[in-house]
Every structure is written in structure tokens, then in C-alpha cells.
Coordinates of C-alpha atoms and ligand atoms in Angstrom, one line a residue:
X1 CA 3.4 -5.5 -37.8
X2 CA 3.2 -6.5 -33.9
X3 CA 0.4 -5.4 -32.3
X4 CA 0.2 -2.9 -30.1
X5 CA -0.2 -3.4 -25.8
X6 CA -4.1 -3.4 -25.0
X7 CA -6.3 -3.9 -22.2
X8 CA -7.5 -7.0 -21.3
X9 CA -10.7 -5.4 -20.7
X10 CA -13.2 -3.2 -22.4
X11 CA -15.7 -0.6 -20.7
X12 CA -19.0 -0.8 -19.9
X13 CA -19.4 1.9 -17.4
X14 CA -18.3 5.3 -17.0
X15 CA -17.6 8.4 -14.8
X16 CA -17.4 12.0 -15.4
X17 CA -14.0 14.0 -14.1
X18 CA -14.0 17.4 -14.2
X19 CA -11.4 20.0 -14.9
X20 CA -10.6 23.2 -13.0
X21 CA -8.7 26.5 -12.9
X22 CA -5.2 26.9 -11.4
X23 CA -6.8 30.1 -9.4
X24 CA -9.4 27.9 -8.4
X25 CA -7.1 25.1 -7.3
X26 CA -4.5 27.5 -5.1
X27 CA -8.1 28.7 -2.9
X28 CA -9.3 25.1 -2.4
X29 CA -5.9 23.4 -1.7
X30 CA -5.5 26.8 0.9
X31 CA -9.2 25.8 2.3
X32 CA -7.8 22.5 2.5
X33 CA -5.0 23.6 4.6
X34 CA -2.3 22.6 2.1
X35 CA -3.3 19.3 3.0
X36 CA -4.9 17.2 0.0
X37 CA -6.8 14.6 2.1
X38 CA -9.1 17.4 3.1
X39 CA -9.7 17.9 -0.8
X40 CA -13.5 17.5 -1.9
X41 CA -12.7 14.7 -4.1
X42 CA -15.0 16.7 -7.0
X43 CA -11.9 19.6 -6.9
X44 CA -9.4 16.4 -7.6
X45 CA -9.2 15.7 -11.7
X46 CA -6.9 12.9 -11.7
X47 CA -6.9 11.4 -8.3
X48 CA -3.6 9.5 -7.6
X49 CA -3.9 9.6 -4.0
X50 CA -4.2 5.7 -3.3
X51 CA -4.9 2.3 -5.2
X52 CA -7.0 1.4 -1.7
X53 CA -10.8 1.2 -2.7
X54 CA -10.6 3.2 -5.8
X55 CA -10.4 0.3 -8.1
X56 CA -13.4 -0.6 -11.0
X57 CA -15.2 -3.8 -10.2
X58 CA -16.5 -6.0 -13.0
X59 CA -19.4 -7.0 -14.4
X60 CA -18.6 -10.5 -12.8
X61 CA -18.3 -8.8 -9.4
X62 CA -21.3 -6.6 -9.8
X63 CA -23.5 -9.7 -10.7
X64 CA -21.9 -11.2 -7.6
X65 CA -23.2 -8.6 -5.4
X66 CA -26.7 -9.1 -6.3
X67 CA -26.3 -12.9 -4.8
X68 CA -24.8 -11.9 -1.6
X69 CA -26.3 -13.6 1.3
X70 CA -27.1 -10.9 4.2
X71 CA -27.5 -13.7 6.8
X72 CA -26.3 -12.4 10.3
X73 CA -24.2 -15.6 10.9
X74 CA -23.3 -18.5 8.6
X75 CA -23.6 -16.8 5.3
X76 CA -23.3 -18.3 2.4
X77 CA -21.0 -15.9 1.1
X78 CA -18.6 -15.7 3.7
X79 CA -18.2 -19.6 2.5
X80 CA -17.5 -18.4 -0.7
X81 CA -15.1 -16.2 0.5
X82 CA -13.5 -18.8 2.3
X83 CA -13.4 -20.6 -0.2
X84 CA -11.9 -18.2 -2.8
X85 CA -8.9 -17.4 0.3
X86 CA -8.0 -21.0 0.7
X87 CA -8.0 -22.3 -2.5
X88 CA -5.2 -19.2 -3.1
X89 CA -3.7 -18.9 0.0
X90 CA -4.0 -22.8 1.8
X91 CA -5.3 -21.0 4.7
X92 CA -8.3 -21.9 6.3
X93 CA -8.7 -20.2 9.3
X94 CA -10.3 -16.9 8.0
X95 CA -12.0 -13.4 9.6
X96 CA -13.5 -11.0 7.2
X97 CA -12.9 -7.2 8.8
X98 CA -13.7 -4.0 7.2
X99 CA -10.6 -3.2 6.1
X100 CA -6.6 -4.2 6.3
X101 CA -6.4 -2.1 9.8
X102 CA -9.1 -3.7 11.4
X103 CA -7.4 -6.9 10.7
X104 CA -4.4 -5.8 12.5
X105 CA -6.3 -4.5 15.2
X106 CA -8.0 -7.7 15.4
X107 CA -4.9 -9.5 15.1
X108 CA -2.5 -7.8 17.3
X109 CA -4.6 -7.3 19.7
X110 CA -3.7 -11.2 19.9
X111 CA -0.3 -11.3 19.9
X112 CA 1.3 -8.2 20.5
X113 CA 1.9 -6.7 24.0
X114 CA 3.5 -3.9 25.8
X115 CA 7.4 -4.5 25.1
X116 CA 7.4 -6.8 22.0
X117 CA 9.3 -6.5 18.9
X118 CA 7.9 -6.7 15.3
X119 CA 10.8 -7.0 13.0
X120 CA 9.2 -6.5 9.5
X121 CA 10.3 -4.5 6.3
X122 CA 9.3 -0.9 6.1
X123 CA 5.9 -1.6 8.0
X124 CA 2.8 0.4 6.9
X125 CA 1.9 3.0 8.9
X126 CA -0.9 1.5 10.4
X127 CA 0.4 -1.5 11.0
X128 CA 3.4 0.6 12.9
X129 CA 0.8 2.4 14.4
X130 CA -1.4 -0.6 15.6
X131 CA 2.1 -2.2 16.6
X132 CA 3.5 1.6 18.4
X133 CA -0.4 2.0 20.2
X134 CA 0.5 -1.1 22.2
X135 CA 3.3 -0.1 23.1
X136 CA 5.6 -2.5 21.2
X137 CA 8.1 -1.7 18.9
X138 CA 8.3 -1.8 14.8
X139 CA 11.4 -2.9 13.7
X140 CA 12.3 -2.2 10.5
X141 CA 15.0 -4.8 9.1
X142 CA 14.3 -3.5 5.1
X143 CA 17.7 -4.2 3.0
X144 CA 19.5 -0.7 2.7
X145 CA 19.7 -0.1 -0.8
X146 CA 15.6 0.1 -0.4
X147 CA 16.6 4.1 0.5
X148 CA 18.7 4.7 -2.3
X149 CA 15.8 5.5 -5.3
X150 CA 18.2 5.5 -8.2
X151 CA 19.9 1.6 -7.3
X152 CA 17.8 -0.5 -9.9
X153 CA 17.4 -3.9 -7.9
X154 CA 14.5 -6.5 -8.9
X155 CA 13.3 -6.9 -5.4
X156 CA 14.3 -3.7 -3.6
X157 CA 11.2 -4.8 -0.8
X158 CA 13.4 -7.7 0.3
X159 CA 14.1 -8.1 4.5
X160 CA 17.6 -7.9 5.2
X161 CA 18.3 -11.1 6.8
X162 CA 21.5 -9.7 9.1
X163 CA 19.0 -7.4 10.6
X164 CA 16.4 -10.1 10.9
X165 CA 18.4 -12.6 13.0
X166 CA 20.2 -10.1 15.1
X167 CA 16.7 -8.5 16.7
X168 CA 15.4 -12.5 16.9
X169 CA 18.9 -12.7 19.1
X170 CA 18.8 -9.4 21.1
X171 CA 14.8 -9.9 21.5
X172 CA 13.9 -13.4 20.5
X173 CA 11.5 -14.0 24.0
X174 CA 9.6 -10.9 22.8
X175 CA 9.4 -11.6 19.0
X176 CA 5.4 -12.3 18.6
X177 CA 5.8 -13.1 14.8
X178 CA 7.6 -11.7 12.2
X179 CA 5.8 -9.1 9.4
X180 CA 6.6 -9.5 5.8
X181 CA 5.0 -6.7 3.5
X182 CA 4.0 -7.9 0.0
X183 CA 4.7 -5.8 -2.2
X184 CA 6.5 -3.2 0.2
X185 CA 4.5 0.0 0.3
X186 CA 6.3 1.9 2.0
X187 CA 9.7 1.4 -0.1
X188 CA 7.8 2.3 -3.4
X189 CA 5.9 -0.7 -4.0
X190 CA 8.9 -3.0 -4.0
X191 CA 8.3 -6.5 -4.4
X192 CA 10.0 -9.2 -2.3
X193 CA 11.3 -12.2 -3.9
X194 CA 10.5 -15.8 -3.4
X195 CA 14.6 -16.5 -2.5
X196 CA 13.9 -13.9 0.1
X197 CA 10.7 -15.0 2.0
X198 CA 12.7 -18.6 2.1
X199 CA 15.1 -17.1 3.6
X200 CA 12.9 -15.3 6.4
X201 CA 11.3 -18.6 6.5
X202 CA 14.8 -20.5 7.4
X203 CA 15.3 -17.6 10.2
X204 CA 12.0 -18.1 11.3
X205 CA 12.1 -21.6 11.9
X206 CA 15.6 -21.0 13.8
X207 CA 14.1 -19.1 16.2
X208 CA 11.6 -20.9 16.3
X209 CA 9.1 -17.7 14.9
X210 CA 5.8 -17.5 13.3
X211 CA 5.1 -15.0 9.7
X212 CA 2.4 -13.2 9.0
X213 CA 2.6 -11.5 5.5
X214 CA 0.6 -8.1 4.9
X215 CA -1.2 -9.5 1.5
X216 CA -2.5 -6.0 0.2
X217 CA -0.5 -6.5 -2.7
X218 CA 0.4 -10.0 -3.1
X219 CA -0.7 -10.7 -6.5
X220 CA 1.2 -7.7 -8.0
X221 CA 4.8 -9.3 -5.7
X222 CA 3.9 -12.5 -7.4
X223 CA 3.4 -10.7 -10.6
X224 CA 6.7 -9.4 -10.3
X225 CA 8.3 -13.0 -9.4
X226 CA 7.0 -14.4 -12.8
X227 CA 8.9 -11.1 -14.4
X228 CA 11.9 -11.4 -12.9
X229 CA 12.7 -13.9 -10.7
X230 CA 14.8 -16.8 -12.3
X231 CA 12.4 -20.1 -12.6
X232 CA 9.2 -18.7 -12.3
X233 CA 8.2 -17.3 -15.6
X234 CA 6.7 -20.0 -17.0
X235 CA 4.4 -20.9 -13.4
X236 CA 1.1 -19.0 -13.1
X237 CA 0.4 -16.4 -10.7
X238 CA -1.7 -18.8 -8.5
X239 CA 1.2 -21.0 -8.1
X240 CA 3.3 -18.1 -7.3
X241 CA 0.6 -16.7 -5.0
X242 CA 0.1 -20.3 -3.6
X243 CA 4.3 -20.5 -2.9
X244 CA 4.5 -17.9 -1.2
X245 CA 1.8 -18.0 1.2
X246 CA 3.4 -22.2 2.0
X247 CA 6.4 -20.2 3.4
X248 CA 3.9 -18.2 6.0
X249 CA 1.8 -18.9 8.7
X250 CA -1.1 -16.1 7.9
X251 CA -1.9 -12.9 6.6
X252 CA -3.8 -9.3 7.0
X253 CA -5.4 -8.4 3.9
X254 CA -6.5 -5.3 2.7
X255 CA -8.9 -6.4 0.0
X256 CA -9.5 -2.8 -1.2
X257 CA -6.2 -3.3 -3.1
X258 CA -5.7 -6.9 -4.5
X259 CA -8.4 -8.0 -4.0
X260 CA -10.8 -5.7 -6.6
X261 CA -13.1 -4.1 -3.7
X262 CA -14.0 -0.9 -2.7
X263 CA -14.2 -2.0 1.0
X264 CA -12.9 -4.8 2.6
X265 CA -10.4 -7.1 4.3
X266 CA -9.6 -10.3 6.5
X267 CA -7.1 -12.2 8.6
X268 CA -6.4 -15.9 7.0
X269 CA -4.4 -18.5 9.2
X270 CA -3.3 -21.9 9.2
X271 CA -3.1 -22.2 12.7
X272 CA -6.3 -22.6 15.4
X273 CA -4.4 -21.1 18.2
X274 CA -4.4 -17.6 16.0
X275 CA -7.8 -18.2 15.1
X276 CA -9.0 -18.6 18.3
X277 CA -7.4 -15.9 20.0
X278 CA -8.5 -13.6 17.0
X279 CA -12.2 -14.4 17.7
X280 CA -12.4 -12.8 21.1
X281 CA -11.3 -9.3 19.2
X282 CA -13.5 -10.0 15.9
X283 CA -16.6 -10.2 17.7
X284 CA -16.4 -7.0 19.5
X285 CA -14.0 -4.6 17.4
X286 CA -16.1 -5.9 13.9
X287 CA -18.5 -8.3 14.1
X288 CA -19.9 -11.9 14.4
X289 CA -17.2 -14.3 12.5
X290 CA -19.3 -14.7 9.7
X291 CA -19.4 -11.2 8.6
X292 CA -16.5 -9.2 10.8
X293 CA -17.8 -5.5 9.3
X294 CA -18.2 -6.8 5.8
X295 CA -22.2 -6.8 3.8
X296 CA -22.5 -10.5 2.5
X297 CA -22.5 -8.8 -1.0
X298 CA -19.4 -7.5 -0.6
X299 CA -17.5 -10.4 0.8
X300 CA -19.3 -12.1 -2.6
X301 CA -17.8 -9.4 -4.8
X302 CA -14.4 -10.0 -2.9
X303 CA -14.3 -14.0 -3.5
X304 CA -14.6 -12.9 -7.0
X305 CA -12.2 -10.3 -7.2
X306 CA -9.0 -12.7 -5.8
X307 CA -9.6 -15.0 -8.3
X308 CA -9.5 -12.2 -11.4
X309 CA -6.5 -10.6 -9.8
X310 CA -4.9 -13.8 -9.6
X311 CA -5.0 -13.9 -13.5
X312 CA -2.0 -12.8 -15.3
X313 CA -3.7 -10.7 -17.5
X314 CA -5.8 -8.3 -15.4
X315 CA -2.3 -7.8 -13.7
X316 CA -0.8 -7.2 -16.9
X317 CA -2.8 -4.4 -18.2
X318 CA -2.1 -2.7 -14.6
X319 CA 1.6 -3.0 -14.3
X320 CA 1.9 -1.5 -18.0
X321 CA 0.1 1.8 -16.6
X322 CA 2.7 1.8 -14.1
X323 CA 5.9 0.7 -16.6
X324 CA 4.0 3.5 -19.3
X325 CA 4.4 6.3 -16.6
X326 CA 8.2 5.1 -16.0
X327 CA 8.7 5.6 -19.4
X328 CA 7.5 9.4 -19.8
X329 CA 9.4 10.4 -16.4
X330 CA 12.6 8.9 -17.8
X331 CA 12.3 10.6 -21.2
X332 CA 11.7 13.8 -18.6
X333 CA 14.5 13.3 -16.3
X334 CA 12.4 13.4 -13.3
X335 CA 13.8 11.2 -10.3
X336 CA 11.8 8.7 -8.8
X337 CA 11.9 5.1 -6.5
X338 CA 13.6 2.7 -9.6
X339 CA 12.3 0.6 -10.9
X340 CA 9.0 1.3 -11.1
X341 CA 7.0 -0.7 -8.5
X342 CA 3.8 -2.1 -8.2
X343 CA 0.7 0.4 -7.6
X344 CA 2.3 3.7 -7.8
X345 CA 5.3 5.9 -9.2
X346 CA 7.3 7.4 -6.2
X347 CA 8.6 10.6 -6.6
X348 CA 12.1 11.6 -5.0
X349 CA 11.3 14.8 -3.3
X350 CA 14.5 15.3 -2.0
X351 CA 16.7 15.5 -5.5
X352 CA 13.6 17.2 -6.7
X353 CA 13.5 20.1 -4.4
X354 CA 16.8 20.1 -3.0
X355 CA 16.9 23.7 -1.9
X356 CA 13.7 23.0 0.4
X357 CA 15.3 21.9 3.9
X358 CA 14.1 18.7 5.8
X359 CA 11.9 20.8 8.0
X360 CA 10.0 22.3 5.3
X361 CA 8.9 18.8 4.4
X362 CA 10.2 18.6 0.3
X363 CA 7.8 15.9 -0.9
X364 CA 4.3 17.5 0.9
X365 CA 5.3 20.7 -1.0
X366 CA 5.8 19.0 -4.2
X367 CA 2.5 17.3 -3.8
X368 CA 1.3 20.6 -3.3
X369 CA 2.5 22.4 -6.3
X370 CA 1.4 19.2 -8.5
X371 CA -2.5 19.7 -7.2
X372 CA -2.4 23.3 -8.2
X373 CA -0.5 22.4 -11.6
X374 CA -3.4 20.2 -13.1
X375 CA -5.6 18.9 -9.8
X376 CA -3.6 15.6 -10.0
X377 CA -3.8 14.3 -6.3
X378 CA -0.7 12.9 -5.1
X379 CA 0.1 12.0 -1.6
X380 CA 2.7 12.4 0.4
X381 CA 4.6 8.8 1.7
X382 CA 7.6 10.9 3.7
X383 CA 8.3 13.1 6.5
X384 CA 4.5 14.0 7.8
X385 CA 3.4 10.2 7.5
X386 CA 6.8 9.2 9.5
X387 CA 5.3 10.6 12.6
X388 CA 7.2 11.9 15.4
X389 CA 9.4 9.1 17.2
X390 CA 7.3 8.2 20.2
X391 CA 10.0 8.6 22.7
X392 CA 11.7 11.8 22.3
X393 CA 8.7 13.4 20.1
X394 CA 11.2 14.4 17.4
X395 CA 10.5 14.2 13.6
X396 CA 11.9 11.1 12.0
X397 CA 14.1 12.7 8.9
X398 CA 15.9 9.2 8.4
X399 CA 14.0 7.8 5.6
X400 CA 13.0 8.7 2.0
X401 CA 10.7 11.8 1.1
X402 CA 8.2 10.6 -1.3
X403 CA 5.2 11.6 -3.6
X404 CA 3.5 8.7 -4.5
X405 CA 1.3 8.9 -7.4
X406 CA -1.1 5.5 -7.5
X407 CA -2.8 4.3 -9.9
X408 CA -5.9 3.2 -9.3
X409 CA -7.4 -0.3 -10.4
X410 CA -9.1 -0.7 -13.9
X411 CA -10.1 3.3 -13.8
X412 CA -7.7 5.6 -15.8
X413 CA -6.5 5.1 -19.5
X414 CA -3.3 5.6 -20.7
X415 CA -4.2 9.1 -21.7
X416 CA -4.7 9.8 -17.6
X417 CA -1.5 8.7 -17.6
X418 CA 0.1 10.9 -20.0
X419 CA -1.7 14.0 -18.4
X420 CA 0.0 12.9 -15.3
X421 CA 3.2 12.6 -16.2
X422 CA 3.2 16.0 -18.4
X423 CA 1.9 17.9 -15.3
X424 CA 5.0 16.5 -13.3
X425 CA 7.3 17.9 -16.1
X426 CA 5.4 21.2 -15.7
X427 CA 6.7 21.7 -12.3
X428 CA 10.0 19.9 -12.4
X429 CA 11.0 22.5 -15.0
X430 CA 10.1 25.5 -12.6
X431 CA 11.3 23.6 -9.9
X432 CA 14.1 26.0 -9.1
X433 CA 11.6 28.5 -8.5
X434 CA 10.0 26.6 -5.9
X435 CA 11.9 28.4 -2.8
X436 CA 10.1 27.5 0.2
X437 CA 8.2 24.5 1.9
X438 CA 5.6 24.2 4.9
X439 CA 5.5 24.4 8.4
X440 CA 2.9 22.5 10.2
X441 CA 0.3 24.5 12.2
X442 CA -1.3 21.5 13.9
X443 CA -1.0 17.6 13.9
X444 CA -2.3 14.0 15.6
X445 CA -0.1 12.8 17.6
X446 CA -0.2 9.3 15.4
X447 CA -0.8 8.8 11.6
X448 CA -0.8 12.9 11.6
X449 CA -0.4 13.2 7.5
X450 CA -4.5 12.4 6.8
X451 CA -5.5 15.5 9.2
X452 CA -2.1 17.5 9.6
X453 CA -2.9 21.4 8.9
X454 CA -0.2 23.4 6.9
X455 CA 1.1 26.8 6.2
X456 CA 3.4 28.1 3.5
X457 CA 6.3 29.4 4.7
X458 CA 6.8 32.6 3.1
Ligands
F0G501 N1 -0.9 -2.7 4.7 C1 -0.5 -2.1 3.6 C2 0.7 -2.5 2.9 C3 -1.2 -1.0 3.1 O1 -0.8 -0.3 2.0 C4 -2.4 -0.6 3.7 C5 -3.2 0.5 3.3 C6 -2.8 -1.3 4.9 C7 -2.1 -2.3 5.3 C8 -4.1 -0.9 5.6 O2 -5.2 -1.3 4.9 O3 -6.4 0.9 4.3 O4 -7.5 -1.3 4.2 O5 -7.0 -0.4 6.4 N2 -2.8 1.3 2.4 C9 -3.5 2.4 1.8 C10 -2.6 3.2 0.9 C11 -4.3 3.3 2.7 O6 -3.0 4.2 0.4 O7 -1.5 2.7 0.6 P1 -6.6 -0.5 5.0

């Protein structure tokens, strides 16, 4: 007999969840106002609202902490960390920040000015909103079969070159580099394929363009290159990783996802001109060079963690979370971004809940009924988190409406996963009785969805 998929770890620490009552989850979720980011994270029992931070560190990281070097500047485990990004990446320019948004902070506040264009596939929204703050636009040249959730393509995060080129012609004087998301977030986790980022590269190099390649999720895009992308399956995924970051020329990193930490990122370079310019931000926004907002423990932790995430098995045991939950929704029926993508299952809101109209936001309202169904937090990656456009202040309704359900890093069994996807199934088979959405009662005017305040619509 074959044996059957296992971990390729075993647990040596634990965490109580708790369960709660439906009655008990409609009043909290109401408190909350319909909003789940303003959940106490003790009335959540399966939380699936992000992969960022909520990962399990291991005994190999936890042993690093205890030899971090707290030294204001110099630290011996920034060189550590330096060490771990180059020897992955070939960069060796590098800025530790708190987090991926303070690296584009730091970063664009570089390069990008009042005017510019940053063609990029299906930016995140803070890197649209660090790009939109400065008045520059986010251009997003994703390929279009990216919106269509039931198209099965291998690397549905791919750019579309056509779009690429033509805003390098119309705006190629006010192109400050070109952002490539790995994997794409925002499409559902999507990977982008090595053909592709050569591609970008040729463009690139046409117009005589720079890349920068938002690395929260590289190892899982080159996890996905070894699965299906022809010639690399027998290559490991440090080669991969190493390939693709040859055809860039830096990266933001959000290390709370790839990279195994609970807080962290940085900005890695091969060029000095970046580098320098970057340091006038780092020091003020962050922190001396050595450190940019990160303990010396935790940049020790983090030099660990890209190496174990650059191993195929640690990727393996995570990606068959995500292929297990892909599995139970298609034995339901229940529509979602295919296939399956890297950190998370997304949801279609919009053939779930077709009666709810646009303005009544379909996906937040789905999140919704899934919190009070069994307390599993999912988020909403749709309408609300689109923001209004920041010229005529309308809603943008052009994209997908999405719940995305992550899964966290190393946390959850399989038997998580099963509750998960049985508590969907609970509520896609009332879904016709779902008849109304939400209305919003007050928002930010940018990244509104993590403070938004709701109200059913009766
Ligand atoms: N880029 C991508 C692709 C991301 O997914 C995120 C964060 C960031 C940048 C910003 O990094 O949170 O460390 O400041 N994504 C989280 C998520 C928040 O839930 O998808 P950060």
C-alpha cells in the first residue's frame, strides 16, 4: 500500500482555540460592525483572515532568537540576514523594515513621484496605496483571464505583455520601474511563470526599465514553477528562487509570509543607486540600516526562516492544505478562483450570491454569514478593499469580489481544514436565502476595508 500525504513536521508546541455559539457570534460580529478586522481575535475559531504573521516558527528559529545580536548598528544578525537574502536572492544591497509596507514606503519614497506610472500585475493594496498617496498612478497590466475564476490556467498571475509595452510607450519618461507580484495576491494567489518574468524582463530592457518584484510569496511562485512549468521539475526551489530574482533588479519583502516570521520585512537590491537613495528614507521612517524597525532576534529568526521555506518540503506540506481544501469545495460545488493558488482559497462571491447587487458588496456579506456559521474568519479581497477611484470618488466594481480564506503557516491540521470547508457548504446551501447585503456607514478614505463600519440592509 502507498502511504499516505504527511507533514514534514511534527508538533512540539500548542495553542488552545475555542469554540462559540452562533447567538453569540451574530452580537460580536454586530459589535464589530459587520466588519471582522474589529473581531477580538479570541471570538475567531478558525482564523483564515491572512497568512501575514500568523505562521508557526520552529524550533530552529526559536533557538535563533535567543542568539540575536541587539547591537544598535552593525549587528551581527543583520549580517546573517544578509547573508541568508543574498545567497537566495544575489542581491546584496539590503534594508531590514518592519514589514513589506514599510519597504515600499521606504522604497518609493525613492523613486516614485507625483505623475509616474507603475505598471505592475494586480498590485497590493498597499503597494497601490503607497503608489496612489504620491500621487502616481498603479497600472494594472494583469492578463485578462486572471478575472475569469472558473478558466484553469497554470499561471493565471502572469503580466500581460501588450499592456506592459503600450503604458512603457504612452508613459515611458514617467515609468520609475516596473512591479512584478510573486505569487499575485490579489488574483487569488496566482503564480507567475518563469517564461513570463523573461518576458517582462525583454520589455524591460527595451525600454530601458528597472523590476522590482514584491517577494511575499516567492517561494510558493517558485513552488509552483517546479509543479508546473515545463523544465523545472527536477531543479530545486533555490535554483528557481535564485532564477527568478537574475531576471530583477530588487525586491520588497514581507517576511511575515515567506519568510516564517511573525514580523518583519526588507528591500534587497543589486544596484547602489537604489540603495543609496533608500537610506535617506530608512533612517528616518524605520531605523538605523542595520536594524530598519526589526529586534536583532528577529532578523536572526528571519535568516533562518528563508532558508526552511526555500526547501521543497516545508512548501509541500503547505500547498497540500491548500490543494486538500480544493478538493472538498469541488466535491461541494462551491465556486472559487481555479486553481487553487498559493496561501489561500478564494471564494467567488459574485456566482455565490448572485441576487446580492454590486452595491451591497456580495463577498463582505458572504464573509459575514461564514463568521456567524462556525467563527471561521475570512476576509474580504473585493469591492471595500478596491477603494473608491481617487479621481471621481466612485466605487471601483470592475474587478473580482472575493472571500479569501488563508491558511496560515505550519498552524492548522487538516481537520481545520475540513471544518472550514464544511462550514462553507453550510451556507452555500442556504445561500438562496441570503437576500440582502451591506451598506457602508463610514469609511477611510484609503485602504477603508480594515476600519470600514457596516450595516445590514434590511
Ligand atoms: N505585498 C503583498 C503581495 C502582500 O500580500 C502584502 C501583505 C504586502 C505586500 C504588505 O506587506 O503586510 O508586511 O506590510 N499582505 C497581507 C495579506 C496583509 O493579508 O495579504 P505587510
Amino acid at each position: 500500500m502507498e502511504l499516505p500525504f504527511a507533514e514534514s513536521w511534527k508538533i512540539k508546541m500548542v495553542e488552545p482555540i475555542t469554540k462559540s455559539t452562533r447567538e453569540q457570534r451574530e452580537k460580536w460580529i454586530k459589535d464589530a460592525g459587520y466588519n471582522v478586522f474589529c473581531l477580538k481575535a479570541d471570538q475567531v475559531y478558525i482564523d483564515c483572515l491572512t497568512d501575514s504573521g500568523t505562521g508557526a516558527m520552529s524550533d530552529r528559529q526559536w533557538s535563533a532568537l535567543m542568539m540575536g545580536d541587539e547591537s544598535y548598528a552593525g549587528a551581527r544578525s543583520f549580517f546573517e540576514l544578509k547573508d541568508a537574502i543574498e545567497k537566495i536572492t544575489g542581491f546584496k544591497y539590503v534594508i531590514p523594515t518592519h514589514q513589506g509596507r514599510a519597504a515600499e514606503n521606504v522604497l518609493f519614497s525613492a523613486l516614485v513621484h507625483e505623475g509616474d506610472y507603475v505598471p505592475g500585475n494586480s498590485h497590493f493594496d498597499t503597494t497601490k496605496g503607497h503608489i496612489e498617496f504620491r500621487k502616481a498612478h498603479a497600472i494594472d497590466c494583469t492578463i485578462d483571464e486572471a478575472k475569469d475564476t472558473q478558466k484553469e490556467l497554470p499561471f493565471k498571475g502572469n503580466v500581460d505583455p501588450v499592456k506592459l509595452e503600450k503604458v512603457l510607450q504612452e508613459h515611458g519618461d514617467k515609468v520609475p520601474f516596473i512591479i512584478v507580484t510573486i505569487t499575485n495576491n490579489t488574483a487569488g494567489g496566482q503564480p507567475v511563470s518563469m517564461a513570463n518574468l523573461k518576458e517582462v524582463r525583454k520589455i524591460a530592457d527595451k525600454y530601458g526599465k528597472r523590476i522590482v518584484l514584491d517577494s511575499a510569496r516567492f517561494a510558493e511562485n517558485a513552488y509552483f514553477i517546479k509543479e508546473r512549468e515545463e523544465g523545472y521539475s527536477n531543479k530545486s526551489i533555490k535554483e528557481i528562487a535564485k532564477e527568478m530574482f537574475d531576471l530583477a533588479d530588487g525586491m520588497t519583502m514581507s517576511a511575515k509570509k515567506d519568510g516564517l516570521v511573525n514580523m518583519g520585512g526588507f528591500i534587497a537590491t543589486r544596484w547602489e543607486d537604489w540603495y543609496e537613495a533608500a537610506k535617506a528614507f530608512v533612517i528616518p521612517f524605520e531605523g538605523y540600516l542595520t536594524y530598519g524597525g526589526m529586534n536583532g532576534r528577529d532578523m536572526a529568526a528571519l535568516a533562518v526562516g528563508l532558508d526552511e521555506n526555500t526547501e521543497f518540503d516545508n512548501l509541500d506540506t503547505r500547498i497540500h492544505q491548500l490543494k486538500l481544501l480544493a478538493s472538498l469545495l469541488d466535491e461541494y460545488g462551491i465556486p472559487y478562483q481555479r486553481p487553487i493558488g498559493g496561501h489561500a482559497v478564494f471564494i467567488d462571491a459574485l456566482k455565490v450570491l448572485p441576487q446580492i447587487p454590486k452595491e451591497e458588496f456580495p463577498a463582505q456579506t458572504l464573509t459575514i454569514e461564514l463568521y456567524k456559521e462556525a467563527g471561521v474568519r475570512g476576509c474580504e479581497i473585493g469591492y471595500i478593499l478596491a477603494d473608491r477611484d481617487p479621481v471621481t470618488r466612485e466605487n471601483r466594481f470592475t474587478g473580482n469580489d472575493f472571500v479569501r480564506l488563508c491558511i496560515p503557516r505550519r498552524v492548522y491540521t487538516d481537520n481545520h481544514i475540513r471544518v472550514i470547508a464544511a462550514a462553507l457548504k453550510n451556507v452555500y446551501d442556504r445561500r438562496d436565502e441570503i437576500k440582502h447585503g451591506v451598506k457602508i456607514e463610514w469609511e477611510a478614505e484609503l485602504m477603508r476595508h480594515f476600519t470600514v463600519k457596516l450595516k445590514p440592509i434590511e
